[in-house]
Every structure is written in C-alpha cells, then in structure tokens.
Amino acid sequence: MAFDDLRQFIQALDRAGELKRIPFEVDPHLEMTAFADKSVKTGGPALLFERAKGSNMPVLINAFASMKRMQIALGVDSVEDVAERIAGYLQMRPAEGLMGKLKMLPKLAEIGSFFPKMVADGPCKEVIRHDNFSLLEIPVLHCWPLDGGPFVTLPMVFSKNPETGKRNCGMYRMQVFDGRTTGMHWQTQKQGAEHYRTMRREGRRRMDIAVAIGSDPATMYSAILPLPPELDEMMLASFLRGKPVEMVKCETCDIEVPANAEIVLEGYLDIGELRTEGPFGDHTGFYSLEGEYPVFHVTCMTHRKNPVYPTTVVGPPPMEDFYMGKAIERIFLPLMKMQLPEVRDICMPAEGVFHNMILVSIKKRYPGHARKVMHAIWGLGQAMFSKCIVVVDEDVDVQNVSETAWKALNNIDPQRDIEFVLGPVDSLDHASRLPDFGSKMGVDATRKWPAEGFHRPWPKVIKMDEAVEARVEQLWRKAGLK
Ligand SMILES: Cc1cc2nc3c(=O)[nH]c(=O)nc-3n(C[C@H](O)[C@H](O)[C@H](O)COP(=O)(O)O)c2cc1C
Ligand SMILES: [Mn+2]
C-alpha cells in the first residue's frame, strides 16, 4: 500500500504508536533540535510540533528515525524485503516454456508502474503565490548554537541535465538567507553540482531549480539514494511505492515536482553567483566549516492548504540519518553484490557516520582478493567516500561490530595489511588535507594465505567442545546458577 502523501504517512505513524503530537509552542530555534535529539537517542517516537513559534505550519521530525519507521515509510515488514524485490528483478532470466512465461507476467506488469506519471494538477497547487510570500513563514530550524542560520534539511532538489534533459532529485540542505534566497549546498561530486558545471561550461546564465518539501515518504527517501547519475529518482520512488509518482509542472520554470508535495519552491540560480554557507552542525557530529555555494532565488511558492513542514536534525550519532543510511545499506547490498559477487555483507556502524567506516565480509577466493574489493568499493559511486574499509573473511558477522573489531585487530600485521590511497573524500571531512581530496585507508583483515607470502600456520578461533557445553549447562543449573 503506497501512501498518497505526507499526511497519510503521519496518520500511519500515529496509528502504529510511532508519533507524538506536541500541542504546545516549541521554538524552531534550538528547542526543536534538543527535543528531537533526546527522542532519537532514547528510542522515542517521531514528533509533530503542532505549534511552532513564529509560524502557522506544524513541524514533523524523526519520521524516519527508527527501523520500524523506515519499514512503515517503505510499506514493508523489513527493509530486507526491498532488497529482495530488487534482487528478484536483477536475477530475472528469460523464461523457459509457456508456464515460465506466464509466471513472469505479474512481474513484467509491475514494471509498468515504475514510471512516474505527469498529471495536470495536484494538491501542491492549492495555493499559488508569485509575489506575496516569504520563506520566513516556514518554521525552518536553526538546529545547533553555532549554525550560520536556519537550514531546510529535507528538501527534494530538482534540476535537469542540460545535455540529456533528464531530471535529477537530490537532497541538499538549504540555508535560508532571507525571505527569498537560500544556499544550495550540493557537494562537488553530486548530480546537481554536475548539472551546474555543465551549464556554466555552456555559458548559460541561469539554472532553473525547483524544491519540493514533504511528500509521501518513499518519494522523499528516494532523494537521498546514491543512484547512478542518469537514473531518475522518481522512477525508483515509483518502484518503492509500487505506484507511479505523480508529477506536475512548475508555474514559473521548466521542472516537474511531485504533485503531492506540501510545499514547492520554484526559482533559479544565477550561474557564477556564490555566497558563504554554513557553518552547520552536521552528520559527522561536528560543525562543518563555511564554504562558497550557489544561491537559490525563489520566485514562486506553491503549497497545500495548511502545509506540514518535515525536517530532520543531524548531529552526534546516532540520529535520524543513521536509520536512513542503515536502510540504504540493506537496500543496496544486492546491487553491490551484482558487481561484487564475492561480497557477503557490509555494515556501516553509526560511529562511522556512513562512509567513515565500512566493514565488508567476503568469500576470499584468490590472493589479494580483499584489496580488489576495497578498490572496487572506492570506485563505486558514492562509496568513493569510504574513508576506512575493513575487509574480513565470510565467517565474520560484520553486523556484530564487536566481533569484527576483535577478529580484525587480531588478524592484521598493520604494516603489511593496511593500504592508503588518495582520492575524492566527502566534503564534510574536516580532517582531509584539502577540501574534497584526501587519503583513505583499506585494512585487509582476512586470513593470510601462503600464496600471499604468509607461511606461518594460522591459528583456529577458540571454541568449547559442544558436548562439554551441554553437560556444563546441566551442572550450571544443578549449582543453582541462572
Ligand atoms: C538529511 C540529509 C541531508 C543531506 N544533505 C546533503 C547536502 O547538504 N549536500 C549534499 O551534497 N548531500 C547531502 N545529502 C546526501 C545526498 O542527498 C545524497 O548523496 C544523494 O544521493 C545525492 O543525490 P545525487 O546523487 O542525485 O546528487 C544529505 C542526505 C541526508 C539524508
Ligand atoms: Mn541522482
């Protein structure tokens, strides 16, 4: 069952006991952050602030901030189900015989629903405002004390590739500078930034942008997925929902947005115009530094009647983004395995803030195999940012970080097994020698082979005899122990 919009999702969270409505006034300046942080770190619910200080709009926060809420958002019992669905399509083979072909029909019919659909009108057009609007009406959170200002943190930013006309949707935070302008914090390796560079090279002066805020959760979530550049996020959203995303044309620019959006900001970037953005209390748990980013000029705001403003707070982990990232880890595993079939599992522990630490277990089959996997990951889309990759053998459960650390730390001869490479790093990395460029570390913590020049015997992991364990289990109880 796909949600029609954000409101249906809110109702579903409420029904599942995953939402707390806050009826009294709370300040978007710092207070909501402290509220949301406490809730996520204590396993608390999503929050709907019904009275945001200084605004008429309610604020939704932490709507994705647990695995349970991610499941509700994606309409599944487990996010692994999404992975299985994807794997099902990836493994589709030409059917044998009539029965085989008939069996494939439902799957093929389903593919038809993956394409977003243009519609003439939609709820996001209930109120259209060309002149009489201000971004300051929106209860945008000033998240942390040293932030440079208020930031829109869950925007779906739409742009078009000027060469192919294909759309992109990415989630890039936007610092609100005043009633009509914001920053556009796309990092240099992201698709919006690539469209911008292409247009600058072509000598264009103006880049159309539309930003949708708040829609059905699968569509919102698709904005953060690390898809290949020309794969339409709205197609993936349609796949996740099992129902086409309905798109409407903007009023003032040549871009389409989800028709069910709560708020749409239409406008443009003046190509070449940059403004200082930040600092911002970031995913890393540190303030990311100020930087120069394009300026988004908003020329038209459309919205639903009584719009709800969804947002998130990032900061010292784990926060809402951890759960969004964990679901990505699970959903993308089959895609990674398609290119790297030797990979058994991966895990990005919360402390590593996504890509600072990736634990990978592999079926090691040939000398140097662990290093091949590291380099492949560094070459795989946004996994290029992986700062520290630890590769272990298939018998290590990488979801158990403690077991992985124990075995990996025992298995390495650091000088032999650690490799440093240089390359692109996350813009949020404050330690790299240069912005966006620095070193990354690969740790080969697999068991070493004679074919890799290791000729000493490799010891076994200690394990008690099973019969003895069973007997001691009885003796244990006999001794009155629990
Ligand atoms: C809450 C949240 C905020 C994000 N903010 C930014 C941001 O400000 N800049 C950025 O480049 N990526 C940001 N990201 C990550 C991107 O959304 C993600 O890399 C996405 O895949 C980019 O899409 P693209 O490949 O179409 O450019 C954020 C992710 C989340 C979950
Ligand atoms: Mn993209």
Short mmCIF file of C-alpha atoms and ligand atoms in Angstrom, two decimals:
data_model
loop_
_atom_site.label_atom_id
_atom_site.label_comp_id
_atom_site.label_asym_id
_atom_site.label_seq_id
_atom_site.Cartn_x
_atom_site.Cartn_y
_atom_site.Cartn_z
CA MET A 1 0.00 0.00 0.00
CA ALA A 2 1.52 3.28 -1.10
CA PHE A 3 0.93 6.48 0.83
CA ASP A 4 -0.70 9.23 -1.18
CA ASP A 5 1.12 11.96 0.69
CA LEU A 6 2.93 13.01 3.84
CA ARG A 7 -0.34 13.29 5.78
CA GLN A 8 -1.24 9.66 5.25
CA PHE A 9 2.24 8.72 6.46
CA ILE A 10 1.74 10.83 9.59
CA GLN A 11 -1.56 9.04 10.23
CA ALA A 12 0.12 5.66 9.79
CA LEU A 13 2.87 6.60 12.25
CA ASP A 14 0.21 7.75 14.68
CA ARG A 15 -1.76 4.50 14.36
CA ALA A 16 1.41 2.48 14.92
CA GLY A 17 2.15 4.43 18.12
CA GLU A 18 5.26 5.88 16.47
CA LEU A 19 4.26 9.55 16.67
CA LYS A 20 3.86 12.04 19.47
CA ARG A 21 1.92 15.23 18.83
CA ILE A 22 3.24 18.19 20.79
CA PRO A 23 0.33 20.60 21.27
CA PHE A 24 2.19 23.48 22.96
CA GLU A 25 4.55 26.04 21.45
CA VAL A 26 8.14 24.97 20.77
CA ASP A 27 10.83 27.18 19.23
CA PRO A 28 12.39 26.08 15.90
CA HIS A 29 15.45 27.98 17.13
CA LEU A 30 17.40 25.23 19.01
CA GLU A 31 14.50 23.90 21.11
CA MET A 32 13.13 21.53 18.46
CA THR A 33 16.62 20.12 17.93
CA ALA A 34 17.07 19.39 21.61
CA PHE A 35 13.63 17.75 21.63
CA ALA A 36 14.34 15.63 18.54
CA ASP A 37 17.84 14.66 19.70
CA LYS A 38 16.54 13.43 23.04
CA SER A 39 13.78 11.49 21.34
CA VAL A 40 16.01 9.69 18.84
CA LYS A 41 18.70 8.88 21.41
CA THR A 42 16.17 7.41 23.86
CA GLY A 43 14.30 5.35 21.26
CA GLY A 44 11.41 7.84 21.36
CA PRO A 45 8.76 8.49 18.70
CA ALA A 46 8.56 10.82 15.72
CA LEU A 47 7.40 14.28 16.77
CA LEU A 48 4.77 16.53 15.27
CA PHE A 49 5.14 20.02 16.70
CA GLU A 50 1.66 21.44 16.19
CA ARG A 51 2.65 24.94 17.29
CA ALA A 52 5.98 26.14 16.01
CA LYS A 53 6.96 29.50 17.46
CA GLY A 54 6.67 32.24 14.84
CA SER A 55 4.87 30.16 12.19
CA ASN A 56 1.48 28.67 11.38
CA MET A 57 2.95 25.46 10.00
CA PRO A 58 3.36 22.30 12.06
CA VAL A 59 6.78 20.63 12.01
CA LEU A 60 7.35 16.89 11.54
CA ILE A 61 10.66 15.47 12.72
CA ASN A 62 12.20 12.00 13.23
CA ALA A 63 9.62 10.43 10.89
CA PHE A 64 12.32 8.04 9.60
CA ALA A 65 14.23 7.74 12.88
CA SER A 66 13.94 4.00 13.63
CA MET A 67 13.95 0.80 11.60
CA LYS A 68 10.26 0.41 12.40
CA ARG A 69 9.52 3.86 10.94
CA MET A 70 11.67 3.11 7.88
CA GLN A 71 9.53 -0.02 7.37
CA ILE A 72 6.31 1.96 7.66
CA ALA A 73 7.72 4.58 5.27
CA LEU A 74 8.55 1.96 2.67
CA GLY A 75 5.48 -0.19 3.33
CA VAL A 76 7.44 -3.34 4.19
CA ASP A 77 7.86 -5.71 7.14
CA SER A 78 11.62 -5.45 6.83
CA VAL A 79 13.82 -3.24 4.66
CA GLU A 80 15.42 -6.51 3.52
CA ASP A 81 12.16 -7.09 1.62
CA VAL A 82 13.00 -4.14 -0.62
CA ALA A 83 16.42 -5.65 -1.24
CA GLU A 84 14.77 -8.95 -2.13
CA ARG A 85 12.40 -7.27 -4.55
CA ILE A 86 15.32 -5.56 -6.25
CA ALA A 87 17.29 -8.80 -6.35
CA GLY A 88 14.23 -10.50 -7.90
CA TYR A 89 14.37 -8.14 -10.86
CA LEU A 90 18.13 -8.27 -11.17
CA GLN A 91 18.03 -12.05 -11.34
CA MET A 92 15.22 -12.21 -13.90
CA ARG A 93 16.16 -14.66 -16.63
CA PRO A 94 14.47 -15.39 -19.94
CA ALA A 95 11.59 -17.69 -19.05
CA GLU A 96 11.55 -21.31 -20.21
CA GLY A 97 8.32 -22.66 -21.71
CA LEU A 98 4.80 -21.31 -21.53
CA MET A 99 4.38 -21.79 -17.79
CA GLY A 100 7.61 -19.96 -17.13
CA LYS A 101 6.49 -17.07 -19.32
CA LEU A 102 3.11 -16.91 -17.62
CA LYS A 103 4.78 -16.82 -14.23
CA MET A 104 6.75 -13.78 -15.33
CA LEU A 105 3.70 -11.78 -16.36
CA PRO A 106 2.87 -10.21 -12.98
CA LYS A 107 6.46 -9.10 -12.62
CA LEU A 108 6.51 -7.59 -16.08
CA ALA A 109 3.19 -5.85 -15.44
CA GLU A 110 4.65 -4.41 -12.27
CA ILE A 111 7.49 -2.85 -14.22
CA GLY A 112 4.88 -0.67 -15.93
CA SER A 113 4.17 1.01 -12.59
CA PHE A 114 7.77 2.10 -12.12
CA PHE A 115 7.45 5.13 -14.35
CA PRO A 116 6.40 8.45 -12.88
CA LYS A 117 3.33 9.95 -14.44
CA MET A 118 2.60 13.54 -15.50
CA VAL A 119 -0.63 14.99 -14.17
CA ALA A 120 -2.21 18.38 -14.91
CA ASP A 121 -2.84 19.48 -11.36
CA GLY A 122 -2.23 18.41 -7.80
CA PRO A 123 -2.52 19.29 -4.13
CA CYS A 124 0.77 21.22 -4.16
CA LYS A 125 -1.02 23.85 -6.29
CA GLU A 126 -3.81 24.52 -3.80
CA VAL A 127 -2.18 27.85 -3.04
CA ILE A 128 -0.03 29.59 -5.67
CA ARG A 129 1.93 32.63 -4.61
CA HIS A 130 4.01 34.61 -7.07
CA ASP A 131 4.71 37.70 -5.01
CA ASN A 132 3.15 37.64 -1.59
CA PHE A 133 5.28 35.05 0.12
CA SER A 134 8.33 34.81 2.33
CA LEU A 135 10.46 31.81 3.22
CA LEU A 136 10.46 33.17 6.76
CA GLU A 137 6.86 31.94 7.09
CA ILE A 138 8.24 28.40 7.15
CA PRO A 139 9.39 27.21 10.59
CA VAL A 140 12.88 26.33 9.35
CA LEU A 141 15.03 25.06 12.19
CA HIS A 142 18.10 26.82 13.44
CA CYS A 143 19.49 23.48 14.56
CA TRP A 144 22.61 24.00 16.66
CA PRO A 145 24.02 27.00 18.53
CA LEU A 146 26.88 27.81 16.15
CA ASP A 147 24.95 27.24 12.90
CA GLY A 148 25.17 30.06 10.36
CA GLY A 149 21.36 30.34 10.29
CA PRO A 150 18.26 28.26 9.71
CA PHE A 151 18.57 25.31 7.29
CA VAL A 152 15.99 23.40 5.28
CA THR A 153 17.23 19.85 5.85
CA LEU A 154 14.85 17.53 3.92
CA PRO A 155 14.41 19.29 0.56
CA MET A 156 13.97 17.37 -2.67
CA VAL A 157 16.01 19.48 -5.06
CA PHE A 158 15.08 19.02 -8.72
CA SER A 159 17.27 20.05 -11.64
CA LYS A 160 17.73 18.93 -15.23
CA ASN A 161 20.78 17.77 -17.08
CA PRO A 162 21.06 20.35 -19.88
CA GLU A 163 22.61 17.80 -22.22
CA THR A 164 20.11 14.95 -21.82
CA GLY A 165 17.09 16.78 -20.37
CA LYS A 166 16.96 14.09 -17.69
CA ARG A 167 15.86 15.13 -14.25
CA ASN A 168 17.72 14.65 -11.00
CA CYS A 169 16.44 14.80 -7.47
CA GLY A 170 18.91 15.13 -4.61
CA MET A 171 18.61 16.12 -1.01
CA TYR A 172 20.90 19.09 -0.47
CA ARG A 173 20.47 21.28 2.59
CA MET A 174 19.49 24.91 2.05
CA GLN A 175 20.46 27.72 4.39
CA VAL A 176 17.73 30.36 4.47
CA PHE A 177 19.44 33.73 3.92
CA ASP A 178 16.26 35.86 3.76
CA GLY A 179 12.63 35.70 2.63
CA ARG A 180 13.55 34.94 -0.98
CA THR A 181 17.01 33.34 -1.09
CA THR A 182 18.76 30.27 0.24
CA GLY A 183 22.06 28.48 -0.22
CA MET A 184 22.34 25.36 -2.36
CA HIS A 185 24.74 23.02 -0.61
CA TRP A 186 25.34 20.33 -3.20
CA GLN A 187 28.72 18.79 -2.79
CA THR A 188 31.01 18.85 -5.78
CA GLN A 189 30.54 15.15 -6.65
CA LYS A 190 26.72 15.27 -6.61
CA GLN A 191 24.40 15.44 -9.60
CA GLY A 192 23.04 18.95 -9.05
CA ALA A 193 26.62 20.25 -8.97
CA GLU A 194 27.38 18.38 -12.19
CA HIS A 195 24.36 19.93 -13.96
CA TYR A 196 25.51 23.34 -12.75
CA ARG A 197 29.05 22.82 -14.08
CA THR A 198 27.72 21.68 -17.44
CA MET A 199 25.56 24.79 -17.74
CA ARG A 200 28.44 27.05 -16.73
CA ARG A 201 30.62 25.47 -19.41
CA GLU A 202 27.88 26.08 -21.95
CA GLY A 203 27.88 29.76 -20.98
CA ARG A 204 24.36 29.71 -19.54
CA ARG A 205 23.49 32.40 -17.03
CA ARG A 206 20.56 30.87 -15.23
CA MET A 207 19.74 27.43 -13.92
CA ASP A 208 16.14 26.52 -13.11
CA ILE A 209 15.60 24.72 -9.82
CA ALA A 210 12.51 23.51 -8.02
CA VAL A 211 12.45 22.24 -4.47
CA ALA A 212 9.69 20.06 -3.09
CA ILE A 213 9.35 19.79 0.67
CA GLY A 214 7.27 16.96 2.13
CA SER A 215 5.63 14.24 0.08
CA ASP A 216 4.84 10.56 0.51
CA PRO A 217 7.79 9.05 2.39
CA ALA A 218 9.15 6.77 -0.37
CA THR A 219 9.47 9.76 -2.69
CA MET A 220 11.20 11.84 -0.03
CA TYR A 221 13.53 8.96 0.73
CA SER A 222 14.47 8.46 -2.91
CA ALA A 223 16.15 11.89 -2.87
CA ILE A 224 18.97 10.58 -0.70
CA LEU A 225 19.60 7.31 -2.54
CA PRO A 226 23.04 7.03 -4.17
CA LEU A 227 21.77 6.18 -7.65
CA PRO A 228 23.81 6.21 -10.84
CA PRO A 229 23.76 9.74 -12.34
CA GLU A 230 21.13 9.29 -15.03
CA LEU A 231 18.77 7.04 -13.10
CA ASP A 232 15.64 9.01 -12.24
CA GLU A 233 14.99 9.09 -8.50
CA MET A 234 11.26 9.41 -9.29
CA MET A 235 11.42 6.07 -11.06
CA LEU A 236 12.96 4.46 -8.01
CA ALA A 237 10.34 6.17 -5.84
CA SER A 238 7.62 4.71 -8.07
CA PHE A 239 9.25 1.28 -7.70
CA LEU A 240 9.41 1.64 -3.90
CA ARG A 241 5.77 2.72 -3.72
CA GLY A 242 4.63 0.16 -6.28
CA LYS A 243 2.68 3.02 -7.83
CA PRO A 244 3.74 5.85 -10.15
CA VAL A 245 4.78 9.14 -8.56
CA GLU A 246 2.52 11.82 -9.98
CA MET A 247 4.45 14.83 -11.22
CA VAL A 248 3.18 18.34 -12.08
CA LYS A 249 4.86 21.14 -13.98
CA CYS A 250 6.08 24.14 -12.06
CA GLU A 251 4.41 27.52 -12.57
CA THR A 252 7.48 29.52 -13.47
CA CYS A 253 10.18 27.09 -14.58
CA ASP A 254 10.63 24.06 -16.77
CA ILE A 255 10.81 21.48 -13.97
CA GLU A 256 8.34 18.96 -12.60
CA VAL A 257 7.75 18.17 -8.94
CA PRO A 258 5.71 15.56 -7.05
CA ALA A 259 2.08 16.69 -7.15
CA ASN A 260 1.51 15.66 -3.55
CA ALA A 261 4.23 17.95 -2.14
CA GLU A 262 3.38 20.02 0.90
CA ILE A 263 5.47 22.99 -0.25
CA VAL A 264 7.18 23.77 -3.57
CA LEU A 265 9.80 26.48 -4.04
CA GLU A 266 10.42 27.44 -7.66
CA GLY A 267 13.30 29.59 -8.77
CA TYR A 268 16.76 29.77 -10.25
CA LEU A 269 20.47 30.05 -9.59
CA ASP A 270 22.45 32.85 -11.18
CA ILE A 271 25.33 30.81 -12.55
CA GLY A 272 28.54 32.20 -11.07
CA GLU A 273 26.91 33.76 -8.02
CA LEU A 274 28.27 32.21 -4.81
CA ARG A 275 27.68 33.01 -1.19
CA THR A 276 29.15 31.84 2.07
CA GLU A 277 27.12 28.96 3.50
CA GLY A 278 27.50 27.42 6.97
CA PRO A 279 28.77 26.64 9.46
CA PHE A 280 26.30 23.81 10.08
CA GLY A 281 26.12 21.19 12.82
CA ASP A 282 26.47 18.21 10.52
CA HIS A 283 26.05 14.43 10.15
CA THR A 284 29.58 13.98 11.49
CA GLY A 285 28.66 15.41 14.88
CA PHE A 286 30.97 18.35 14.19
CA TYR A 287 30.20 21.72 12.67
CA SER A 288 31.10 21.66 9.01
CA LEU A 289 33.02 24.74 8.00
CA GLU A 290 31.77 27.68 5.98
CA GLY A 291 32.05 27.28 2.22
CA GLU A 292 31.09 29.03 -1.00
CA TYR A 293 27.93 27.64 -2.63
CA PRO A 294 25.39 28.80 -5.24
CA VAL A 295 22.44 30.98 -4.24
CA PHE A 296 18.87 29.84 -4.88
CA HIS A 297 16.49 32.70 -5.73
CA VAL A 298 12.90 31.70 -5.04
CA THR A 299 10.42 33.30 -7.46
CA CYS A 300 7.27 31.40 -6.63
CA MET A 301 6.00 29.35 -3.73
CA THR A 302 3.10 26.93 -4.07
CA HIS A 303 1.74 24.81 -1.28
CA ARG A 304 -1.12 22.78 0.05
CA LYS A 305 -3.65 24.37 2.35
CA ASN A 306 -2.26 24.15 5.88
CA PRO A 307 1.07 22.65 4.85
CA VAL A 308 3.13 20.49 7.17
CA TYR A 309 6.89 21.18 7.23
CA PRO A 310 9.01 18.00 7.55
CA THR A 311 12.59 18.29 8.65
CA THR A 312 15.41 16.43 10.35
CA VAL A 313 18.29 17.26 12.64
CA VAL A 314 21.71 15.77 12.13
CA GLY A 315 24.45 15.82 14.75
CA PRO A 316 26.36 13.49 17.07
CA PRO A 317 25.31 9.96 16.02
CA PRO A 318 23.05 8.11 16.09
CA MET A 319 20.38 10.43 14.79
CA GLU A 320 17.61 10.13 12.20
CA ASP A 321 20.10 10.00 9.32
CA PHE A 322 21.64 6.81 10.76
CA TYR A 323 18.39 4.90 10.17
CA MET A 324 18.00 6.38 6.70
CA GLY A 325 21.57 5.28 5.96
CA LYS A 326 21.11 1.83 7.50
CA ALA A 327 18.17 1.23 5.16
CA ILE A 328 20.36 2.28 2.22
CA GLU A 329 23.00 -0.22 3.34
CA ARG A 330 20.40 -3.02 3.32
CA ILE A 331 18.60 -1.99 0.12
CA PHE A 332 21.75 -1.51 -1.94
CA LEU A 333 23.51 -4.70 -0.89
CA PRO A 334 22.07 -6.79 -3.77
CA LEU A 335 23.13 -4.11 -6.25
CA MET A 336 26.64 -4.12 -4.81
CA LYS A 337 26.70 -7.91 -4.89
CA MET A 338 25.78 -7.86 -8.55
CA GLN A 339 29.04 -6.09 -9.29
CA LEU A 340 30.99 -7.70 -6.46
CA PRO A 341 29.54 -11.21 -6.02
CA GLU A 342 32.26 -12.08 -3.51
CA VAL A 343 30.73 -9.64 -1.00
CA ARG A 344 28.70 -11.39 1.66
CA ASP A 345 27.63 -8.48 3.80
CA ILE A 346 28.52 -4.90 4.63
CA CYS A 347 27.99 -2.77 7.70
CA MET A 348 28.40 0.93 8.29
CA PRO A 349 28.48 1.40 12.09
CA ALA A 350 26.79 4.53 13.46
CA GLU A 351 30.07 5.91 14.78
CA GLY A 352 31.47 5.97 11.27
CA VAL A 353 28.70 8.31 10.05
CA PHE A 354 28.03 6.32 6.85
CA HIS A 355 31.25 6.16 4.92
CA ASN A 356 33.94 6.80 7.53
CA MET A 357 33.89 3.07 8.22
CA ILE A 358 32.68 0.21 6.06
CA LEU A 359 33.02 -3.35 7.27
CA VAL A 360 32.89 -5.89 4.46
CA SER A 361 32.86 -9.66 4.65
CA ILE A 362 33.91 -11.56 1.52
CA LYS A 363 34.28 -15.06 0.19
CA LYS A 364 38.02 -14.85 -0.37
CA ARG A 365 38.98 -16.91 -3.40
CA TYR A 366 42.35 -15.67 -4.63
CA PRO A 367 45.45 -13.85 -3.40
CA GLY A 368 44.91 -10.12 -2.94
CA HIS A 369 41.14 -10.54 -3.12
CA ALA A 370 40.46 -8.24 -0.14
CA ARG A 371 42.38 -5.41 -1.81
CA LYS A 372 40.48 -5.88 -5.05
CA VAL A 373 37.23 -5.42 -3.10
CA MET A 374 38.49 -2.23 -1.40
CA HIS A 375 39.46 -0.68 -4.69
CA ALA A 376 36.18 -1.69 -6.29
CA ILE A 377 34.26 -0.02 -3.45
CA TRP A 378 36.35 3.14 -3.84
CA GLY A 379 35.27 3.11 -7.48
CA LEU A 380 31.59 2.53 -6.86
CA GLY A 381 29.51 5.75 -6.97
CA GLN A 382 29.23 7.50 -3.62
CA ALA A 383 31.07 4.61 -1.95
CA MET A 384 34.12 6.53 -3.23
CA PHE A 385 33.89 8.41 0.07
CA SER A 386 34.65 5.32 2.17
CA LYS A 387 37.39 6.58 4.47
CA CYS A 388 38.19 3.29 6.13
CA ILE A 389 37.30 -0.07 4.63
CA VAL A 390 37.88 -3.19 6.70
CA VAL A 391 37.64 -6.46 4.77
CA VAL A 392 37.16 -9.70 6.71
CA ASP A 393 36.51 -13.34 5.80
CA GLU A 394 33.00 -14.65 5.31
CA ASP A 395 32.80 -16.30 8.74
CA VAL A 396 32.87 -12.90 10.46
CA ASP A 397 29.47 -11.32 11.13
CA VAL A 398 30.07 -7.68 10.20
CA GLN A 399 26.75 -6.63 11.76
CA ASN A 400 28.43 -7.54 15.04
CA VAL A 401 30.89 -4.66 15.24
CA SER A 402 32.48 -6.01 18.40
CA GLU A 403 33.22 -9.41 16.83
CA THR A 404 34.56 -7.71 13.72
CA ALA A 405 36.86 -5.43 15.68
CA TRP A 406 38.14 -8.36 17.75
CA LYS A 407 38.93 -10.56 14.78
CA ALA A 408 40.22 -7.80 12.54
CA LEU A 409 42.56 -6.40 15.19
CA ASN A 410 43.98 -9.87 15.80
CA ASN A 411 44.35 -10.71 12.15
CA ILE A 412 46.41 -7.79 10.92
CA ASP A 413 50.09 -7.08 10.66
CA PRO A 414 49.48 -3.35 10.28
CA GLN A 415 52.38 -2.50 8.01
CA ARG A 416 51.59 -5.39 5.69
CA ASP A 417 47.81 -5.24 5.73
CA ILE A 418 46.95 -1.56 5.70
CA GLU A 419 46.91 0.36 2.47
CA PHE A 420 46.49 4.09 1.92
CA VAL A 421 45.12 5.62 -1.24
CA LEU A 422 44.46 9.19 -2.31
CA GLY A 423 41.24 10.34 -3.90
CA PRO A 424 37.98 12.22 -3.54
CA VAL A 425 36.64 12.44 0.02
CA ASP A 426 33.38 13.68 1.48
CA SER A 427 33.04 17.47 1.59
CA LEU A 428 32.11 17.10 5.26
CA ASP A 429 35.52 15.59 6.08
CA HIS A 430 37.17 18.26 8.22
CA ALA A 431 40.43 16.34 8.62
CA SER A 432 41.41 15.78 4.99
CA ARG A 433 44.44 17.75 3.78
CA LEU A 434 42.29 19.66 1.29
CA PRO A 435 38.54 20.10 0.94
CA ASP A 436 37.16 17.16 -1.09
CA PHE A 437 40.56 15.49 -1.52
CA GLY A 438 42.46 13.27 0.86
CA SER A 439 43.53 9.82 1.85
CA LYS A 440 41.55 6.68 2.54
CA MET A 441 42.54 3.51 4.34
CA GLY A 442 41.91 -0.11 3.46
CA VAL A 443 42.52 -2.85 6.03
CA ASP A 444 42.90 -6.40 4.79
CA ALA A 445 41.84 -8.31 7.89
CA THR A 446 41.26 -11.59 6.10
CA ARG A 447 43.24 -14.68 6.98
CA LYS A 448 46.52 -14.54 5.06
CA TRP A 449 47.47 -17.28 2.62
CA PRO A 450 50.82 -18.83 1.64
CA ALA A 451 50.03 -17.51 -1.86
CA GLU A 452 50.15 -14.06 -0.29
CA GLY A 453 53.57 -14.76 1.18
CA PHE A 454 52.36 -15.83 4.62
CA HIS A 455 53.93 -19.16 5.59
CA ARG A 456 53.29 -19.39 9.31
CA PRO A 457 50.42 -21.61 10.46
CA TRP A 458 47.16 -19.72 11.03
CA PRO A 459 45.54 -20.48 14.41
CA LYS A 460 41.96 -21.54 14.97
CA VAL A 461 39.44 -19.43 16.90
CA ILE A 462 38.85 -20.86 20.38
CA LYS A 463 35.62 -22.80 20.73
CA MET A 464 34.45 -25.16 23.50
CA ASP A 465 33.50 -28.75 22.78
CA GLU A 466 29.71 -28.87 22.29
CA ALA A 467 29.13 -31.98 24.43
CA VAL A 468 31.02 -30.39 27.30
CA GLU A 469 28.99 -27.21 26.95
CA ALA A 470 25.75 -29.17 27.11
CA ARG A 471 26.91 -31.02 30.22
CA VAL A 472 28.02 -27.84 31.95
CA GLU A 473 24.64 -26.34 31.14
CA GLN A 474 23.14 -29.03 33.38
CA LEU A 475 25.78 -28.66 36.06
CA TRP A 476 25.21 -24.92 35.96
CA ARG A 477 21.58 -25.35 36.90
CA LYS A 478 22.49 -28.00 39.47
CA ALA A 479 24.72 -25.44 41.11
CA GLY A 480 21.72 -23.14 41.36
CA LEU A 481 23.15 -20.61 38.91
CA LYS A 482 20.89 -18.76 36.48
C1 LIG B 1 19.32 14.63 5.88
C2 LIG B 1 20.26 14.61 4.73
C3 LIG B 1 20.87 15.78 4.32
C4 LIG B 1 21.77 15.80 3.25
N1 LIG B 1 22.37 16.98 2.89
C5 LIG B 1 23.21 16.99 1.84
C6 LIG B 1 23.82 18.21 1.44
O1 LIG B 1 23.61 19.27 2.04
N2 LIG B 1 24.65 18.18 0.36
C7 LIG B 1 24.90 17.03 -0.33
O2 LIG B 1 25.63 17.08 -1.32
N3 LIG B 1 24.37 15.85 0.05
C8 LIG B 1 23.51 15.82 1.10
N4 LIG B 1 22.94 14.63 1.49
C9 LIG B 1 23.28 13.40 0.75
C10 LIG B 1 22.61 13.37 -0.60
O3 LIG B 1 21.23 13.57 -0.50
C11 LIG B 1 22.90 12.05 -1.32
O4 LIG B 1 24.29 11.97 -1.53
C12 LIG B 1 22.16 11.89 -2.65
O5 LIG B 1 22.44 10.60 -3.16
C13 LIG B 1 22.59 12.90 -3.68
O6 LIG B 1 21.84 12.69 -4.87
P1 LIG B 1 22.51 12.82 -6.30
O7 LIG B 1 23.41 11.63 -6.49
O8 LIG B 1 21.33 12.80 -7.23
O9 LIG B 1 23.25 14.10 -6.35
C14 LIG B 1 22.06 14.59 2.57
C15 LIG B 1 21.45 13.41 2.98
C16 LIG B 1 20.58 13.40 4.05
C17 LIG B 1 19.96 12.12 4.50
MN MN B 2 20.77 11.36 -8.77
#
